[in-house]
Amino acid sequence: MDNSSVGGILQQAGAAAGEPSAEQTQLKTNEREPHEGMSFESEQEAKSFYGDYARRVGFLTRVFPSRKLERDGSVISRGLGCRGACGNGSKGLRESCLAMVLLKKEKQGKWVVRKFVKEHNHPLVVPHLSKCRRKLDEKDKKIQELTAELRIKKRLSQAYREQLITFMKDVEDHNGHLSAKVQLVFDNLKKLETEKQ
């Protein structure tokens, strides 16, 4: 019996015992890292996957602005990327780290990875990640609070604008009505003067 047949028998025995084959192990390793063509049922599932991947590798994520359809405002594309080095006090690295994943929503509703950049331009540091994440999460929370407040102010501003427009229209209508009355009085006075003469 040669080595290849022994390997084949051992592989079959492993498969029969429920152990994953070398191909299955490679597939599992690939599934732990994003790759082009990978699909998800929802945007949230894709975000969770990339977040888990980032924690395993040792970096913090950020969400890029989305691309939306003009007709209904639904999100059709989303980028997720690396925030850059944490705790160095420099924003430069954060802005220039190109590690990212680009997701696009397909017609069937699935979210598919269209681009994946794995390389980071800074060291990946897992030990300090939780401390750094806590600081950034506090900042994110504050940003979310301010964004929510801004949305409320925008709605109020829109409501005030609409009320002001309505008021201006009422004033304009009233002015038109008064002008018509003044014109009528003026015409009547002129008529009376003519009659007197």
mmCIF file of the C-alpha atoms, coordinates in Angstrom:
data_MODEL
# 
_entry.id   MODEL 
# 
loop_
_atom_site.group_PDB 
_atom_site.id 
_atom_site.type_symbol 
_atom_site.label_atom_id 
_atom_site.label_alt_id 
_atom_site.label_comp_id 
_atom_site.label_asym_id 
_atom_site.label_entity_id 
_atom_site.label_seq_id 
_atom_site.pdbx_PDB_ins_code 
_atom_site.Cartn_x 
_atom_site.Cartn_y 
_atom_site.Cartn_z 
_atom_site.occupancy 
_atom_site.B_iso_or_equiv 
_atom_site.pdbx_formal_charge 
_atom_site.auth_seq_id 
_atom_site.auth_comp_id 
_atom_site.auth_asym_id 
_atom_site.auth_atom_id 
_atom_site.pdbx_PDB_model_num 
ATOM 1   C CA . MET A 1 1   ? 0.000   0.000   0.000   1.00 0.00 ? 1   MET A CA 1 
ATOM 2   C CA . ASP A 1 2   ? 1.534   3.344   -1.064  1.00 0.00 ? 2   ASP A CA 1 
ATOM 3   C CA . ASN A 1 3   ? 1.411   6.655   0.865   1.00 0.00 ? 3   ASN A CA 1 
ATOM 4   C CA . SER A 1 4   ? -1.311  8.210   -1.323  1.00 0.00 ? 4   SER A CA 1 
ATOM 5   C CA . SER A 1 5   ? -3.738  5.358   -0.659  1.00 0.00 ? 5   SER A CA 1 
ATOM 6   C CA . VAL A 1 6   ? -2.926  5.483   3.086   1.00 0.00 ? 6   VAL A CA 1 
ATOM 7   C CA . GLY A 1 7   ? -3.639  9.246   3.024   1.00 0.00 ? 7   GLY A CA 1 
ATOM 8   C CA . GLY A 1 8   ? -6.890  8.601   1.173   1.00 0.00 ? 8   GLY A CA 1 
ATOM 9   C CA . ILE A 1 9   ? -7.972  5.970   3.702   1.00 0.00 ? 9   ILE A CA 1 
ATOM 10  C CA . LEU A 1 10  ? -7.073  8.288   6.621   1.00 0.00 ? 10  LEU A CA 1 
ATOM 11  C CA . GLN A 1 11  ? -8.993  11.147  4.976   1.00 0.00 ? 11  GLN A CA 1 
ATOM 12  C CA . GLN A 1 12  ? -12.056 8.889   4.509   1.00 0.00 ? 12  GLN A CA 1 
ATOM 13  C CA . ALA A 1 13  ? -11.778 7.691   8.108   1.00 0.00 ? 13  ALA A CA 1 
ATOM 14  C CA . GLY A 1 14  ? -11.581 11.306  9.334   1.00 0.00 ? 14  GLY A CA 1 
ATOM 15  C CA . ALA A 1 15  ? -14.619 12.238  7.267   1.00 0.00 ? 15  ALA A CA 1 
ATOM 16  C CA . ALA A 1 16  ? -16.529 9.249   8.610   1.00 0.00 ? 16  ALA A CA 1 
ATOM 17  C CA . ALA A 1 17  ? -15.638 10.284  12.178  1.00 0.00 ? 17  ALA A CA 1 
ATOM 18  C CA . GLY A 1 18  ? -17.096 13.750  11.533  1.00 0.00 ? 18  GLY A CA 1 
ATOM 19  C CA . GLU A 1 19  ? -13.766 15.609  11.284  1.00 0.00 ? 19  GLU A CA 1 
ATOM 20  C CA . PRO A 1 20  ? -13.629 18.395  8.681   1.00 0.00 ? 20  PRO A CA 1 
ATOM 21  C CA . SER A 1 21  ? -11.619 17.688  5.543   1.00 0.00 ? 21  SER A CA 1 
ATOM 22  C CA . ALA A 1 22  ? -8.693  19.920  4.486   1.00 0.00 ? 22  ALA A CA 1 
ATOM 23  C CA . GLU A 1 23  ? -10.989 21.560  1.913   1.00 0.00 ? 23  GLU A CA 1 
ATOM 24  C CA . GLN A 1 24  ? -13.652 22.244  4.571   1.00 0.00 ? 24  GLN A CA 1 
ATOM 25  C CA . THR A 1 25  ? -11.023 23.687  6.948   1.00 0.00 ? 25  THR A CA 1 
ATOM 26  C CA . GLN A 1 26  ? -9.716  25.992  4.173   1.00 0.00 ? 26  GLN A CA 1 
ATOM 27  C CA . LEU A 1 27  ? -13.310 27.052  3.375   1.00 0.00 ? 27  LEU A CA 1 
ATOM 28  C CA . LYS A 1 28  ? -13.964 27.878  7.056   1.00 0.00 ? 28  LYS A CA 1 
ATOM 29  C CA . THR A 1 29  ? -10.752 29.957  7.192   1.00 0.00 ? 29  THR A CA 1 
ATOM 30  C CA . ASN A 1 30  ? -11.806 31.846  4.053   1.00 0.00 ? 30  ASN A CA 1 
ATOM 31  C CA . GLU A 1 31  ? -15.276 32.494  5.470   1.00 0.00 ? 31  GLU A CA 1 
ATOM 32  C CA . ARG A 1 32  ? -13.728 34.139  8.523   1.00 0.00 ? 32  ARG A CA 1 
ATOM 33  C CA . GLU A 1 33  ? -12.267 36.831  6.261   1.00 0.00 ? 33  GLU A CA 1 
ATOM 34  C CA . PRO A 1 34  ? -14.286 38.955  3.841   1.00 0.00 ? 34  PRO A CA 1 
ATOM 35  C CA . HIS A 1 35  ? -13.761 38.291  0.136   1.00 0.00 ? 35  HIS A CA 1 
ATOM 36  C CA . GLU A 1 36  ? -15.266 39.589  -3.086  1.00 0.00 ? 36  GLU A CA 1 
ATOM 37  C CA . GLY A 1 37  ? -18.522 37.854  -3.937  1.00 0.00 ? 37  GLY A CA 1 
ATOM 38  C CA . MET A 1 38  ? -19.325 36.994  -0.301  1.00 0.00 ? 38  MET A CA 1 
ATOM 39  C CA . SER A 1 39  ? -23.022 37.647  0.367   1.00 0.00 ? 39  SER A CA 1 
ATOM 40  C CA . PHE A 1 40  ? -25.153 38.476  3.395   1.00 0.00 ? 40  PHE A CA 1 
ATOM 41  C CA . GLU A 1 41  ? -28.899 38.476  3.991   1.00 0.00 ? 41  GLU A CA 1 
ATOM 42  C CA . SER A 1 42  ? -28.899 42.065  5.310   1.00 0.00 ? 42  SER A CA 1 
ATOM 43  C CA . GLU A 1 43  ? -26.726 45.145  5.766   1.00 0.00 ? 43  GLU A CA 1 
ATOM 44  C CA . GLN A 1 44  ? -26.743 44.553  9.536   1.00 0.00 ? 44  GLN A CA 1 
ATOM 45  C CA . GLU A 1 45  ? -25.465 40.986  9.077   1.00 0.00 ? 45  GLU A CA 1 
ATOM 46  C CA . ALA A 1 46  ? -22.618 42.315  6.897   1.00 0.00 ? 46  ALA A CA 1 
ATOM 47  C CA . LYS A 1 47  ? -21.757 44.997  9.505   1.00 0.00 ? 47  LYS A CA 1 
ATOM 48  C CA . SER A 1 48  ? -21.732 42.384  12.290  1.00 0.00 ? 48  SER A CA 1 
ATOM 49  C CA . PHE A 1 49  ? -19.496 40.069  10.252  1.00 0.00 ? 49  PHE A CA 1 
ATOM 50  C CA . TYR A 1 50  ? -17.004 42.863  9.472   1.00 0.00 ? 50  TYR A CA 1 
ATOM 51  C CA . GLY A 1 51  ? -17.083 43.980  13.124  1.00 0.00 ? 51  GLY A CA 1 
ATOM 52  C CA . ASP A 1 52  ? -16.285 40.428  14.298  1.00 0.00 ? 52  ASP A CA 1 
ATOM 53  C CA . TYR A 1 53  ? -13.520 40.169  11.692  1.00 0.00 ? 53  TYR A CA 1 
ATOM 54  C CA . ALA A 1 54  ? -12.072 43.517  12.866  1.00 0.00 ? 54  ALA A CA 1 
ATOM 55  C CA . ARG A 1 55  ? -12.072 42.380  16.515  1.00 0.00 ? 55  ARG A CA 1 
ATOM 56  C CA . ARG A 1 56  ? -10.296 39.127  15.604  1.00 0.00 ? 56  ARG A CA 1 
ATOM 57  C CA . VAL A 1 57  ? -7.663  40.894  13.483  1.00 0.00 ? 57  VAL A CA 1 
ATOM 58  C CA . GLY A 1 58  ? -7.222  43.850  15.862  1.00 0.00 ? 58  GLY A CA 1 
ATOM 59  C CA . PHE A 1 59  ? -8.651  47.072  14.459  1.00 0.00 ? 59  PHE A CA 1 
ATOM 60  C CA . LEU A 1 60  ? -11.660 49.319  14.966  1.00 0.00 ? 60  LEU A CA 1 
ATOM 61  C CA . THR A 1 61  ? -14.253 49.891  12.271  1.00 0.00 ? 61  THR A CA 1 
ATOM 62  C CA . ARG A 1 62  ? -15.999 52.942  10.921  1.00 0.00 ? 62  ARG A CA 1 
ATOM 63  C CA . VAL A 1 63  ? -19.013 53.258  8.648   1.00 0.00 ? 63  VAL A CA 1 
ATOM 64  C CA . PHE A 1 64  ? -18.643 55.293  5.469   1.00 0.00 ? 64  PHE A CA 1 
ATOM 65  C CA . PRO A 1 65  ? -21.503 57.383  4.049   1.00 0.00 ? 65  PRO A CA 1 
ATOM 66  C CA . SER A 1 66  ? -23.975 55.289  2.101   1.00 0.00 ? 66  SER A CA 1 
ATOM 67  C CA . ARG A 1 67  ? -25.161 55.607  -1.474  1.00 0.00 ? 67  ARG A CA 1 
ATOM 68  C CA . LYS A 1 68  ? -28.934 55.874  -1.832  1.00 0.00 ? 68  LYS A CA 1 
ATOM 69  C CA . LEU A 1 69  ? -31.502 55.628  -4.593  1.00 0.00 ? 69  LEU A CA 1 
ATOM 70  C CA . GLU A 1 70  ? -32.887 59.037  -5.542  1.00 0.00 ? 70  GLU A CA 1 
ATOM 71  C CA . ARG A 1 71  ? -36.470 57.868  -6.029  1.00 0.00 ? 71  ARG A CA 1 
ATOM 72  C CA . ASP A 1 72  ? -37.051 56.356  -2.571  1.00 0.00 ? 72  ASP A CA 1 
ATOM 73  C CA . GLY A 1 73  ? -33.890 57.056  -0.536  1.00 0.00 ? 73  GLY A CA 1 
ATOM 74  C CA . SER A 1 74  ? -33.141 53.369  0.116   1.00 0.00 ? 74  SER A CA 1 
ATOM 75  C CA . VAL A 1 75  ? -29.493 52.455  0.763   1.00 0.00 ? 75  VAL A CA 1 
ATOM 76  C CA . ILE A 1 76  ? -27.893 50.506  -2.114  1.00 0.00 ? 76  ILE A CA 1 
ATOM 77  C CA . SER A 1 77  ? -24.212 50.696  -1.235  1.00 0.00 ? 77  SER A CA 1 
ATOM 78  C CA . ARG A 1 78  ? -22.239 50.880  2.019   1.00 0.00 ? 78  ARG A CA 1 
ATOM 79  C CA . GLY A 1 79  ? -18.556 51.019  2.857   1.00 0.00 ? 79  GLY A CA 1 
ATOM 80  C CA . LEU A 1 80  ? -17.036 49.772  6.107   1.00 0.00 ? 80  LEU A CA 1 
ATOM 81  C CA . GLY A 1 81  ? -13.421 50.484  6.945   1.00 0.00 ? 81  GLY A CA 1 
ATOM 82  C CA . CYS A 1 82  ? -10.678 50.806  9.493   1.00 0.00 ? 82  CYS A CA 1 
ATOM 83  C CA . ARG A 1 83  ? -10.523 53.804  11.824  1.00 0.00 ? 83  ARG A CA 1 
ATOM 84  C CA . GLY A 1 84  ? -6.763  53.676  11.797  1.00 0.00 ? 84  GLY A CA 1 
ATOM 85  C CA . ALA A 1 85  ? -4.275  53.492  14.661  1.00 0.00 ? 85  ALA A CA 1 
ATOM 86  C CA . CYS A 1 86  ? -5.813  54.084  18.049  1.00 0.00 ? 86  CYS A CA 1 
ATOM 87  C CA . GLY A 1 87  ? -4.437  56.160  20.879  1.00 0.00 ? 87  GLY A CA 1 
ATOM 88  C CA . ASN A 1 88  ? -1.657  57.880  18.955  1.00 0.00 ? 88  ASN A CA 1 
ATOM 89  C CA . GLY A 1 89  ? -3.374  61.261  18.981  1.00 0.00 ? 89  GLY A CA 1 
ATOM 90  C CA . SER A 1 90  ? -2.966  61.628  15.225  1.00 0.00 ? 90  SER A CA 1 
ATOM 91  C CA . LYS A 1 91  ? -5.946  61.740  12.915  1.00 0.00 ? 91  LYS A CA 1 
ATOM 92  C CA . GLY A 1 92  ? -3.736  61.371  9.859   1.00 0.00 ? 92  GLY A CA 1 
ATOM 93  C CA . LEU A 1 93  ? -3.432  57.610  10.138  1.00 0.00 ? 93  LEU A CA 1 
ATOM 94  C CA . ARG A 1 94  ? -7.121  57.264  10.794  1.00 0.00 ? 94  ARG A CA 1 
ATOM 95  C CA . GLU A 1 95  ? -7.967  59.088  7.596   1.00 0.00 ? 95  GLU A CA 1 
ATOM 96  C CA . SER A 1 96  ? -5.363  57.378  5.448   1.00 0.00 ? 96  SER A CA 1 
ATOM 97  C CA . CYS A 1 97  ? -5.867  53.696  6.371   1.00 0.00 ? 97  CYS A CA 1 
ATOM 98  C CA . LEU A 1 98  ? -7.309  52.123  3.238   1.00 0.00 ? 98  LEU A CA 1 
ATOM 99  C CA . ALA A 1 99  ? -8.444  48.809  4.764   1.00 0.00 ? 99  ALA A CA 1 
ATOM 100 C CA . MET A 1 100 ? -12.125 48.486  3.903   1.00 0.00 ? 100 MET A CA 1 
ATOM 101 C CA . VAL A 1 101 ? -14.964 46.474  2.477   1.00 0.00 ? 101 VAL A CA 1 
ATOM 102 C CA . LEU A 1 102 ? -17.495 47.798  -0.052  1.00 0.00 ? 102 LEU A CA 1 
ATOM 103 C CA . LEU A 1 103 ? -20.978 46.249  0.052   1.00 0.00 ? 103 LEU A CA 1 
ATOM 104 C CA . LYS A 1 104 ? -23.632 46.562  -2.634  1.00 0.00 ? 104 LYS A CA 1 
ATOM 105 C CA . LYS A 1 105 ? -27.282 45.584  -2.399  1.00 0.00 ? 105 LYS A CA 1 
ATOM 106 C CA . GLU A 1 106 ? -28.322 43.227  -5.177  1.00 0.00 ? 106 GLU A CA 1 
ATOM 107 C CA . LYS A 1 107 ? -31.799 43.132  -6.741  1.00 0.00 ? 107 LYS A CA 1 
ATOM 108 C CA . GLN A 1 108 ? -32.631 39.995  -4.715  1.00 0.00 ? 108 GLN A CA 1 
ATOM 109 C CA . GLY A 1 109 ? -32.045 41.999  -1.516  1.00 0.00 ? 109 GLY A CA 1 
ATOM 110 C CA . LYS A 1 110 ? -28.742 40.349  -0.592  1.00 0.00 ? 110 LYS A CA 1 
ATOM 111 C CA . TRP A 1 111 ? -25.672 42.427  0.275   1.00 0.00 ? 111 TRP A CA 1 
ATOM 112 C CA . VAL A 1 112 ? -22.567 41.367  -1.665  1.00 0.00 ? 112 VAL A CA 1 
ATOM 113 C CA . VAL A 1 113 ? -18.917 42.258  -1.064  1.00 0.00 ? 113 VAL A CA 1 
ATOM 114 C CA . ARG A 1 114 ? -17.744 44.088  -4.211  1.00 0.00 ? 114 ARG A CA 1 
ATOM 115 C CA . LYS A 1 115 ? -14.329 45.196  -2.925  1.00 0.00 ? 115 LYS A CA 1 
ATOM 116 C CA . PHE A 1 116 ? -12.114 44.115  -0.044  1.00 0.00 ? 116 PHE A CA 1 
ATOM 117 C CA . VAL A 1 117 ? -8.848  45.814  0.981   1.00 0.00 ? 117 VAL A CA 1 
ATOM 118 C CA . LYS A 1 118 ? -7.059  43.795  3.665   1.00 0.00 ? 118 LYS A CA 1 
ATOM 119 C CA . GLU A 1 119 ? -3.804  45.747  4.180   1.00 0.00 ? 119 GLU A CA 1 
ATOM 120 C CA . HIS A 1 120 ? -3.511  48.331  6.981   1.00 0.00 ? 120 HIS A CA 1 
ATOM 121 C CA . ASN A 1 121 ? -0.910  51.100  7.142   1.00 0.00 ? 121 ASN A CA 1 
ATOM 122 C CA . HIS A 1 122 ? -0.499  50.796  10.912  1.00 0.00 ? 122 HIS A CA 1 
ATOM 123 C CA . PRO A 1 123 ? 0.173   48.014  13.401  1.00 0.00 ? 123 PRO A CA 1 
ATOM 124 C CA . LEU A 1 124 ? -2.832  46.009  14.547  1.00 0.00 ? 124 LEU A CA 1 
ATOM 125 C CA . VAL A 1 125 ? -2.926  46.019  18.351  1.00 0.00 ? 125 VAL A CA 1 
ATOM 126 C CA . VAL A 1 126 ? -5.372  43.727  20.069  1.00 0.00 ? 126 VAL A CA 1 
ATOM 127 C CA . PRO A 1 127 ? -4.386  44.226  23.775  1.00 0.00 ? 127 PRO A CA 1 
ATOM 128 C CA . HIS A 1 128 ? -5.345  47.934  23.863  1.00 0.00 ? 128 HIS A CA 1 
ATOM 129 C CA . LEU A 1 129 ? -8.380  47.492  21.669  1.00 0.00 ? 129 LEU A CA 1 
ATOM 130 C CA . SER A 1 130 ? -11.015 47.333  24.414  1.00 0.00 ? 130 SER A CA 1 
ATOM 131 C CA . LYS A 1 131 ? -9.743  50.534  26.076  1.00 0.00 ? 131 LYS A CA 1 
ATOM 132 C CA . CYS A 1 132 ? -9.573  52.299  22.731  1.00 0.00 ? 132 CYS A CA 1 
ATOM 133 C CA . ARG A 1 133 ? -13.001 51.002  21.687  1.00 0.00 ? 133 ARG A CA 1 
ATOM 134 C CA . ARG A 1 134 ? -14.495 52.333  24.941  1.00 0.00 ? 134 ARG A CA 1 
ATOM 135 C CA . LYS A 1 135 ? -13.134 55.833  24.199  1.00 0.00 ? 135 LYS A CA 1 
ATOM 136 C CA . LEU A 1 136 ? -14.316 55.732  20.600  1.00 0.00 ? 136 LEU A CA 1 
ATOM 137 C CA . ASP A 1 137 ? -17.698 54.290  21.582  1.00 0.00 ? 137 ASP A CA 1 
ATOM 138 C CA . GLU A 1 138 ? -18.201 57.257  23.940  1.00 0.00 ? 138 GLU A CA 1 
ATOM 139 C CA . LYS A 1 139 ? -17.363 59.603  21.057  1.00 0.00 ? 139 LYS A CA 1 
ATOM 140 C CA . ASP A 1 140 ? -19.708 57.680  18.759  1.00 0.00 ? 140 ASP A CA 1 
ATOM 141 C CA . LYS A 1 141 ? -22.463 57.888  21.360  1.00 0.00 ? 141 LYS A CA 1 
ATOM 142 C CA . LYS A 1 142 ? -21.971 61.655  21.639  1.00 0.00 ? 142 LYS A CA 1 
ATOM 143 C CA . ILE A 1 143 ? -21.977 61.979  17.833  1.00 0.00 ? 143 ILE A CA 1 
ATOM 144 C CA . GLN A 1 144 ? -25.218 59.953  17.654  1.00 0.00 ? 144 GLN A CA 1 
ATOM 145 C CA . GLU A 1 145 ? -26.812 62.152  20.335  1.00 0.00 ? 145 GLU A CA 1 
ATOM 146 C CA . LEU A 1 146 ? -25.769 65.324  18.501  1.00 0.00 ? 146 LEU A CA 1 
ATOM 147 C CA . THR A 1 147 ? -26.962 63.903  15.177  1.00 0.00 ? 147 THR A CA 1 
ATOM 148 C CA . ALA A 1 148 ? -30.354 63.046  16.707  1.00 0.00 ? 148 ALA A CA 1 
ATOM 149 C CA . GLU A 1 149 ? -30.558 66.550  18.195  1.00 0.00 ? 149 GLU A CA 1 
ATOM 150 C CA . LEU A 1 150 ? -29.642 68.048  14.819  1.00 0.00 ? 150 LEU A CA 1 
ATOM 151 C CA . ARG A 1 151 ? -32.406 66.016  13.137  1.00 0.00 ? 151 ARG A CA 1 
ATOM 152 C CA . ILE A 1 152 ? -34.938 67.365  15.662  1.00 0.00 ? 152 ILE A CA 1 
ATOM 153 C CA . LYS A 1 153 ? -33.720 70.936  15.101  1.00 0.00 ? 153 LYS A CA 1 
ATOM 154 C CA . LYS A 1 154 ? -33.954 70.455  11.333  1.00 0.00 ? 154 LYS A CA 1 
ATOM 155 C CA . ARG A 1 155 ? -37.537 69.193  11.656  1.00 0.00 ? 155 ARG A CA 1 
ATOM 156 C CA . LEU A 1 156 ? -38.425 72.153  13.897  1.00 0.00 ? 156 LEU A CA 1 
ATOM 157 C CA . SER A 1 157 ? -36.762 74.529  11.472  1.00 0.00 ? 157 SER A CA 1 
ATOM 158 C CA . GLN A 1 158 ? -38.736 72.999  8.586   1.00 0.00 ? 158 GLN A CA 1 
ATOM 159 C CA . ALA A 1 159 ? -41.994 73.299  10.581  1.00 0.00 ? 159 ALA A CA 1 
ATOM 160 C CA . TYR A 1 160 ? -41.235 76.964  11.428  1.00 0.00 ? 160 TYR A CA 1 
ATOM 161 C CA . ARG A 1 161 ? -40.393 77.642  7.796   1.00 0.00 ? 161 ARG A CA 1 
ATOM 162 C CA . GLU A 1 162 ? -43.690 76.145  6.635   1.00 0.00 ? 162 GLU A CA 1 
ATOM 163 C CA . GLN A 1 163 ? -45.591 78.187  9.257   1.00 0.00 ? 163 GLN A CA 1 
ATOM 164 C CA . LEU A 1 164 ? -43.761 81.355  8.183   1.00 0.00 ? 164 LEU A CA 1 
ATOM 165 C CA . ILE A 1 165 ? -44.580 80.699  4.517   1.00 0.00 ? 165 ILE A CA 1 
ATOM 166 C CA . THR A 1 166 ? -48.257 80.165  5.425   1.00 0.00 ? 166 THR A CA 1 
ATOM 167 C CA . PHE A 1 167 ? -48.265 83.363  7.507   1.00 0.00 ? 167 PHE A CA 1 
ATOM 168 C CA . MET A 1 168 ? -46.623 85.357  4.679   1.00 0.00 ? 168 MET A CA 1 
ATOM 169 C CA . LYS A 1 169 ? -49.217 84.025  2.244   1.00 0.00 ? 169 LYS A CA 1 
ATOM 170 C CA . ASP A 1 170 ? -52.011 85.059  4.629   1.00 0.00 ? 170 ASP A CA 1 
ATOM 171 C CA . VAL A 1 171 ? -50.475 88.549  4.975   1.00 0.00 ? 171 VAL A CA 1 
ATOM 172 C CA . GLU A 1 172 ? -50.179 88.777  1.184   1.00 0.00 ? 172 GLU A CA 1 
ATOM 173 C CA . ASP A 1 173 ? -53.835 87.726  0.743   1.00 0.00 ? 173 ASP A CA 1 
ATOM 174 C CA . HIS A 1 174 ? -54.903 90.207  3.422   1.00 0.00 ? 174 HIS A CA 1 
ATOM 175 C CA . ASN A 1 175 ? -52.904 93.009  1.747   1.00 0.00 ? 175 ASN A CA 1 
ATOM 176 C CA . GLY A 1 176 ? -54.544 92.173  -1.562  1.00 0.00 ? 176 GLY A CA 1 
ATOM 177 C CA . HIS A 1 177 ? -57.973 92.275  0.063   1.00 0.00 ? 177 HIS A CA 1 
ATOM 178 C CA . LEU A 1 178 ? -57.192 95.636  1.769   1.00 0.00 ? 178 LEU A CA 1 
ATOM 179 C CA . SER A 1 179 ? -55.855 97.072  -1.506  1.00 0.00 ? 179 SER A CA 1 
ATOM 180 C CA . ALA A 1 180 ? -59.081 96.080  -3.239  1.00 0.00 ? 180 ALA A CA 1 
ATOM 181 C CA . LYS A 1 181 ? -61.132 97.772  -0.486  1.00 0.00 ? 181 LYS A CA 1 
ATOM 182 C CA . VAL A 1 182 ? -58.997 100.950 -0.610  1.00 0.00 ? 182 VAL A CA 1 
ATOM 183 C CA . GLN A 1 183 ? -59.336 101.011 -4.393  1.00 0.00 ? 183 GLN A CA 1 
ATOM 184 C CA . LEU A 1 184 ? -63.132 100.646 -4.055  1.00 0.00 ? 184 LEU A CA 1 
ATOM 185 C CA . VAL A 1 185 ? -63.297 103.515 -1.516  1.00 0.00 ? 185 VAL A CA 1 
ATOM 186 C CA . PHE A 1 186 ? -61.099 105.652 -3.779  1.00 0.00 ? 186 PHE A CA 1 
ATOM 187 C CA . ASP A 1 187 ? -63.305 104.906 -6.787  1.00 0.00 ? 187 ASP A CA 1 
ATOM 188 C CA . ASN A 1 188 ? -66.452 105.762 -4.783  1.00 0.00 ? 188 ASN A CA 1 
ATOM 189 C CA . LEU A 1 189 ? -64.953 109.091 -3.602  1.00 0.00 ? 189 LEU A CA 1 
ATOM 190 C CA . LYS A 1 190 ? -63.968 109.965 -7.146  1.00 0.00 ? 190 LYS A CA 1 
ATOM 191 C CA . LYS A 1 191 ? -67.506 109.138 -8.310  1.00 0.00 ? 191 LYS A CA 1 
ATOM 192 C CA . LEU A 1 192 ? -69.012 111.348 -5.592  1.00 0.00 ? 192 LEU A CA 1 
ATOM 193 C CA . GLU A 1 193 ? -66.714 114.226 -6.521  1.00 0.00 ? 193 GLU A CA 1 
ATOM 194 C CA . THR A 1 194 ? -67.724 113.907 -10.142 1.00 0.00 ? 194 THR A CA 1 
ATOM 195 C CA . GLU A 1 195 ? -71.402 113.875 -9.207  1.00 0.00 ? 195 GLU A CA 1 
ATOM 196 C CA . LYS A 1 196 ? -70.990 117.007 -7.033  1.00 0.00 ? 196 LYS A CA 1 
ATOM 197 C CA . GLN A 1 197 ? -69.323 118.924 -9.821  1.00 0.00 ? 197 GLN A CA 1 
# 
